[in-house]
Short mmCIF file of C-alpha atoms in Angstrom, two decimals:
data_model
loop_
_atom_site.label_atom_id
_atom_site.label_comp_id
_atom_site.label_asym_id
_atom_site.label_seq_id
_atom_site.Cartn_x
_atom_site.Cartn_y
_atom_site.Cartn_z
CA MET A 140 14.12 -29.95 -58.23
CA PHE A 141 13.94 -27.05 -56.17
CA ALA A 142 10.29 -26.11 -56.72
CA GLY A 143 9.54 -30.63 -55.97
CA LEU A 144 11.37 -29.60 -52.33
CA LEU A 145 9.04 -26.64 -51.53
CA SER A 146 6.42 -27.93 -52.63
CA ILE A 147 6.67 -31.00 -50.12
CA PHE A 148 7.92 -28.86 -46.73
CA VAL A 149 6.07 -25.53 -47.28
CA PRO A 150 2.48 -27.67 -46.53
CA HIS A 151 4.52 -28.83 -43.50
CA LEU A 152 5.62 -25.58 -42.21
CA LEU A 153 2.17 -24.35 -42.73
CA SER A 154 0.86 -26.70 -41.10
CA ALA A 155 3.37 -26.35 -38.18
CA ILE A 156 2.97 -22.47 -38.05
CA VAL A 157 -0.61 -22.70 -37.57
CA LEU A 158 -0.69 -25.79 -35.04
CA PHE A 159 1.84 -24.85 -33.24
CA PRO A 160 0.05 -22.11 -30.88
CA ILE A 161 -2.94 -24.44 -30.59
CA ILE A 162 -0.70 -26.81 -29.35
CA SER A 163 0.62 -24.16 -26.97
CA TYR A 164 -2.88 -23.37 -25.64
CA VAL A 165 -3.67 -26.79 -24.81
CA THR A 166 -0.22 -27.96 -23.25
CA ARG A 167 -1.25 -24.68 -20.61
CA LYS A 168 -4.57 -25.65 -20.18
CA ALA A 169 -3.60 -29.02 -19.29
CA SER A 170 -0.93 -27.82 -17.15
CA LEU A 171 -3.11 -26.00 -15.41
CA LEU A 172 -5.67 -27.83 -15.34
CA VAL A 173 -3.16 -30.81 -13.73
CA GLN A 174 -1.61 -27.58 -11.31
CA SER A 175 -5.24 -27.02 -9.97
CA PHE A 176 -6.83 -30.67 -9.58
CA LEU A 177 -3.43 -33.14 -8.70
CA SER A 178 -0.86 -30.53 -7.47
CA PRO A 179 -0.40 -30.44 -4.11
CA LEU A 180 -1.77 -27.02 -3.02
CA SER A 181 -4.76 -28.46 -5.17
CA ASP A 182 -6.49 -28.00 -1.49
CA ILE A 183 -6.61 -24.65 -1.09
CA PRO A 184 -10.47 -23.34 -2.01
CA GLY A 185 -10.95 -19.82 -4.46
CA PRO A 186 -13.51 -19.64 -7.35
CA LEU A 187 -13.88 -22.19 -9.70
CA THR A 188 -13.39 -19.41 -12.66
CA ALA A 189 -9.87 -18.84 -10.81
CA ARG A 190 -8.84 -22.12 -10.53
CA LEU A 191 -9.00 -22.82 -14.21
CA SER A 192 -7.95 -19.41 -15.46
CA ARG A 193 -6.19 -15.58 -14.52
CA THR A 194 -9.02 -14.04 -15.91
CA PHE A 195 -11.28 -14.03 -13.09
CA LYS A 196 -8.70 -12.14 -11.20
CA LEU A 197 -7.47 -9.55 -14.54
CA TRP A 198 -11.28 -9.06 -14.75
CA LYS A 199 -11.17 -7.31 -11.42
CA ILE A 200 -8.64 -5.74 -11.43
CA PHE A 201 -9.59 -4.05 -15.10
CA LYS A 202 -12.83 -2.88 -13.33
CA GLY A 203 -10.86 -2.18 -10.08
CA SER A 204 -13.20 -3.92 -7.04
CA PHE A 205 -9.79 -6.26 -6.93
CA GLU A 206 -9.70 -5.38 -3.24
CA ASP A 207 -12.72 -5.54 -2.58
CA THR A 208 -13.38 -9.00 -3.93
CA ALA A 209 -10.32 -10.01 -2.08
CA MET A 210 -12.00 -8.96 1.56
CA GLU A 211 -15.00 -10.84 0.36
CA LEU A 212 -13.40 -13.18 -0.78
CA HIS A 213 -11.46 -13.75 2.47
CA ARG A 214 -14.63 -13.74 4.43
CA LYS A 215 -15.82 -16.81 2.44
CA TYR A 216 -12.71 -19.24 2.52
CA GLY A 217 -10.75 -17.77 5.51
CA ALA A 218 -7.10 -16.45 5.56
CA LEU A 219 -5.80 -18.56 2.83
CA PHE A 220 -7.26 -18.60 -0.57
CA ARG A 221 -7.22 -18.85 -4.84
CA ILE A 222 -6.98 -16.10 -6.59
CA ALA A 223 -5.11 -17.34 -9.91
CA PRO A 224 -4.54 -21.11 -11.24
CA ASP A 225 -1.10 -19.72 -9.51
CA THR A 226 -1.21 -17.00 -7.55
CA TYR A 227 -2.53 -17.39 -3.70
CA ILE A 228 -3.62 -14.42 -1.58
CA VAL A 229 -2.50 -14.96 2.46
CA ASP A 230 -4.02 -12.34 5.42
CA ASP A 231 -2.44 -14.49 8.00
CA PRO A 232 0.75 -12.47 10.24
CA THR A 233 2.32 -15.75 11.39
CA ALA A 234 2.74 -16.39 7.44
CA ALA A 235 4.12 -13.05 7.03
CA ARG A 236 8.12 -14.00 8.54
CA THR A 237 8.25 -17.83 6.64
CA ILE A 238 6.92 -15.70 2.72
CA TYR A 239 9.15 -12.96 3.24
CA GLY A 240 11.87 -13.62 6.26
CA PRO A 241 15.71 -14.53 6.07
CA GLY A 242 16.21 -17.80 3.95
CA SER A 243 12.49 -17.70 2.41
CA HIS A 244 12.25 -20.28 -0.67
CA PHE A 245 9.55 -17.68 -1.85
CA THR A 246 10.71 -15.51 -4.94
CA LYS A 247 9.15 -12.15 -5.68
CA SER A 248 6.55 -11.98 -9.25
CA LEU A 249 6.57 -9.98 -11.30
CA TRP A 250 4.90 -8.01 -9.99
CA TYR A 251 7.54 -5.95 -7.67
CA SER A 252 9.68 -5.45 -10.89
CA ALA A 253 7.16 -2.29 -12.03
CA MET A 254 8.29 -1.05 -8.63
CA ALA A 255 11.38 -0.22 -10.21
CA GLU A 256 12.94 3.06 -11.54
CA GLY A 257 14.12 1.83 -15.27
CA ASP A 258 17.49 -0.87 -14.22
CA GLN A 259 17.48 0.88 -11.05
CA VAL A 260 16.50 -1.70 -8.17
CA ASP A 261 15.92 -1.29 -4.67
CA LEU A 262 14.53 -3.86 -1.55
CA PHE A 263 11.30 -3.66 -2.69
CA SER A 264 11.82 -4.06 -5.56
CA VAL A 265 14.69 -6.49 -6.90
CA ARG A 266 13.55 -10.31 -7.09
CA SER A 267 16.88 -11.87 -6.77
CA GLU A 268 17.64 -13.42 -3.69
CA ILE A 269 21.66 -12.44 -3.79
CA LEU A 270 21.08 -8.71 -4.89
CA HIS A 271 18.18 -8.58 -2.01
CA ARG A 272 20.71 -9.66 0.17
CA GLU A 273 23.04 -7.49 -1.28
CA ILE A 274 21.98 -4.29 -0.92
CA ARG A 275 20.38 -5.36 3.07
CA ARG A 276 24.29 -5.80 3.77
CA ASN A 277 25.03 -2.25 2.17
CA LEU A 278 22.38 -0.55 3.85
CA GLY A 279 22.37 -2.13 6.89
CA ARG A 280 25.69 -0.49 7.79
CA ALA A 281 24.24 2.86 8.21
CA PHE A 282 21.75 1.88 10.40
CA THR A 283 23.63 0.17 13.41
CA PRO A 284 22.25 0.45 17.35
CA ARG A 285 25.75 2.69 17.68
CA LEU A 286 25.21 4.63 14.46
CA LEU A 287 21.49 5.33 15.29
CA LEU A 288 22.70 6.85 18.69
CA ASP A 289 25.03 8.95 17.40
CA LEU A 290 23.13 11.03 15.05
CA GLU A 291 20.22 10.97 17.50
CA PRO A 292 21.26 14.90 18.78
CA PHE A 293 21.22 16.30 15.26
CA VAL A 294 17.66 14.91 15.41
CA ASP A 295 17.05 16.39 18.51
CA ASP A 296 18.39 19.63 17.74
CA CYS A 297 16.00 19.81 14.37
CA THR A 298 13.12 18.51 16.89
CA THR A 299 14.27 21.47 19.21
CA ILE A 300 14.02 24.35 16.34
CA LEU A 301 10.51 23.14 14.62
CA LEU A 302 9.33 22.94 18.42
CA GLU A 303 10.44 26.75 18.92
CA LYS A 304 8.80 27.72 16.09
CA LEU A 305 5.64 26.02 16.26
CA ARG A 306 5.20 27.36 19.61
CA SER A 307 5.73 30.57 18.63
CA PHE A 308 2.80 31.36 16.36
CA GLY A 309 0.57 30.88 18.99
CA SER A 310 -1.86 28.38 19.74
CA SER A 311 -4.78 30.05 17.62
CA ALA A 312 -2.90 29.88 14.54
CA ILE A 313 -3.45 27.61 11.61
CA VAL A 314 -0.36 26.10 10.64
CA ASP A 315 0.38 23.79 7.67
CA ILE A 316 1.97 21.17 9.49
CA ASP A 317 2.26 19.24 5.95
CA GLN A 318 4.77 21.59 5.04
CA TRP A 319 6.97 22.05 8.28
CA MET A 320 7.15 18.54 8.61
CA LYS A 321 8.57 17.90 5.00
CA CYS A 322 10.85 20.74 5.72
CA TYR A 323 11.83 19.45 9.26
CA VAL A 324 12.93 15.89 7.52
CA PHE A 325 14.78 17.60 4.89
CA ASP A 326 16.71 19.70 8.22
CA VAL A 327 17.04 15.99 9.66
CA SER A 328 18.76 13.97 6.20
CA GLY A 329 20.91 17.07 6.22
CA GLU A 330 22.20 17.27 9.68
CA MET A 331 23.03 13.61 9.51
CA ALA A 332 24.36 13.80 6.43
CA VAL A 333 26.82 16.73 5.51
CA ARG A 334 25.88 18.76 9.03
CA ASN A 335 23.96 21.10 6.96
CA LEU A 336 24.33 24.64 7.58
CA ARG A 337 21.32 26.47 7.25
CA SER A 338 17.77 25.16 8.82
CA HIS A 339 14.41 25.34 6.91
CA VAL A 340 12.79 24.76 9.51
CA PHE A 341 13.94 28.33 10.99
CA ASP A 342 13.99 30.30 7.93
CA ARG A 343 10.92 29.81 6.64
CA GLU A 344 7.98 31.86 7.86
#
């Protein structure tokens, strides 16, 4: 009896295993076609291959020519064009607040997750609107106009030390300004955070 059941169900199971990826692929392509030609965004211009598949975008990224292609397509199609069936590129400063501003209904793509360090997210990499709001609220307390004004004397002290040190070298000296600015930023951060007891700029030769 068990062998009889196997003879009945196994062929159907094998057929389902074979057909499932095919059906999934066809369904996905049908969905892309509907989205490309019947959705409210179907009138957004772009290459035909980009309308039907992500292959166009992925190939340009693989070749390392995505940025050049984007500039070329902007010249051809204008400020807004399609780069994949569900991906669009916008070059319009007036749209920045609509897309990225508070209360925006645009959710960040998975691309931003690659910018996170493990499970640690920041304002740039976080995709959840609720978590973004919490992080922004906590950080905002450290950057109120009143607090920034209170911290200004610490910045002024470090700036004075830096300028005095640079002037001591004379006008003909060759200075590695990149390293000096790194020390300056370190000093400013230390002054604001813990009232740094030692100046890296002052001690640097």
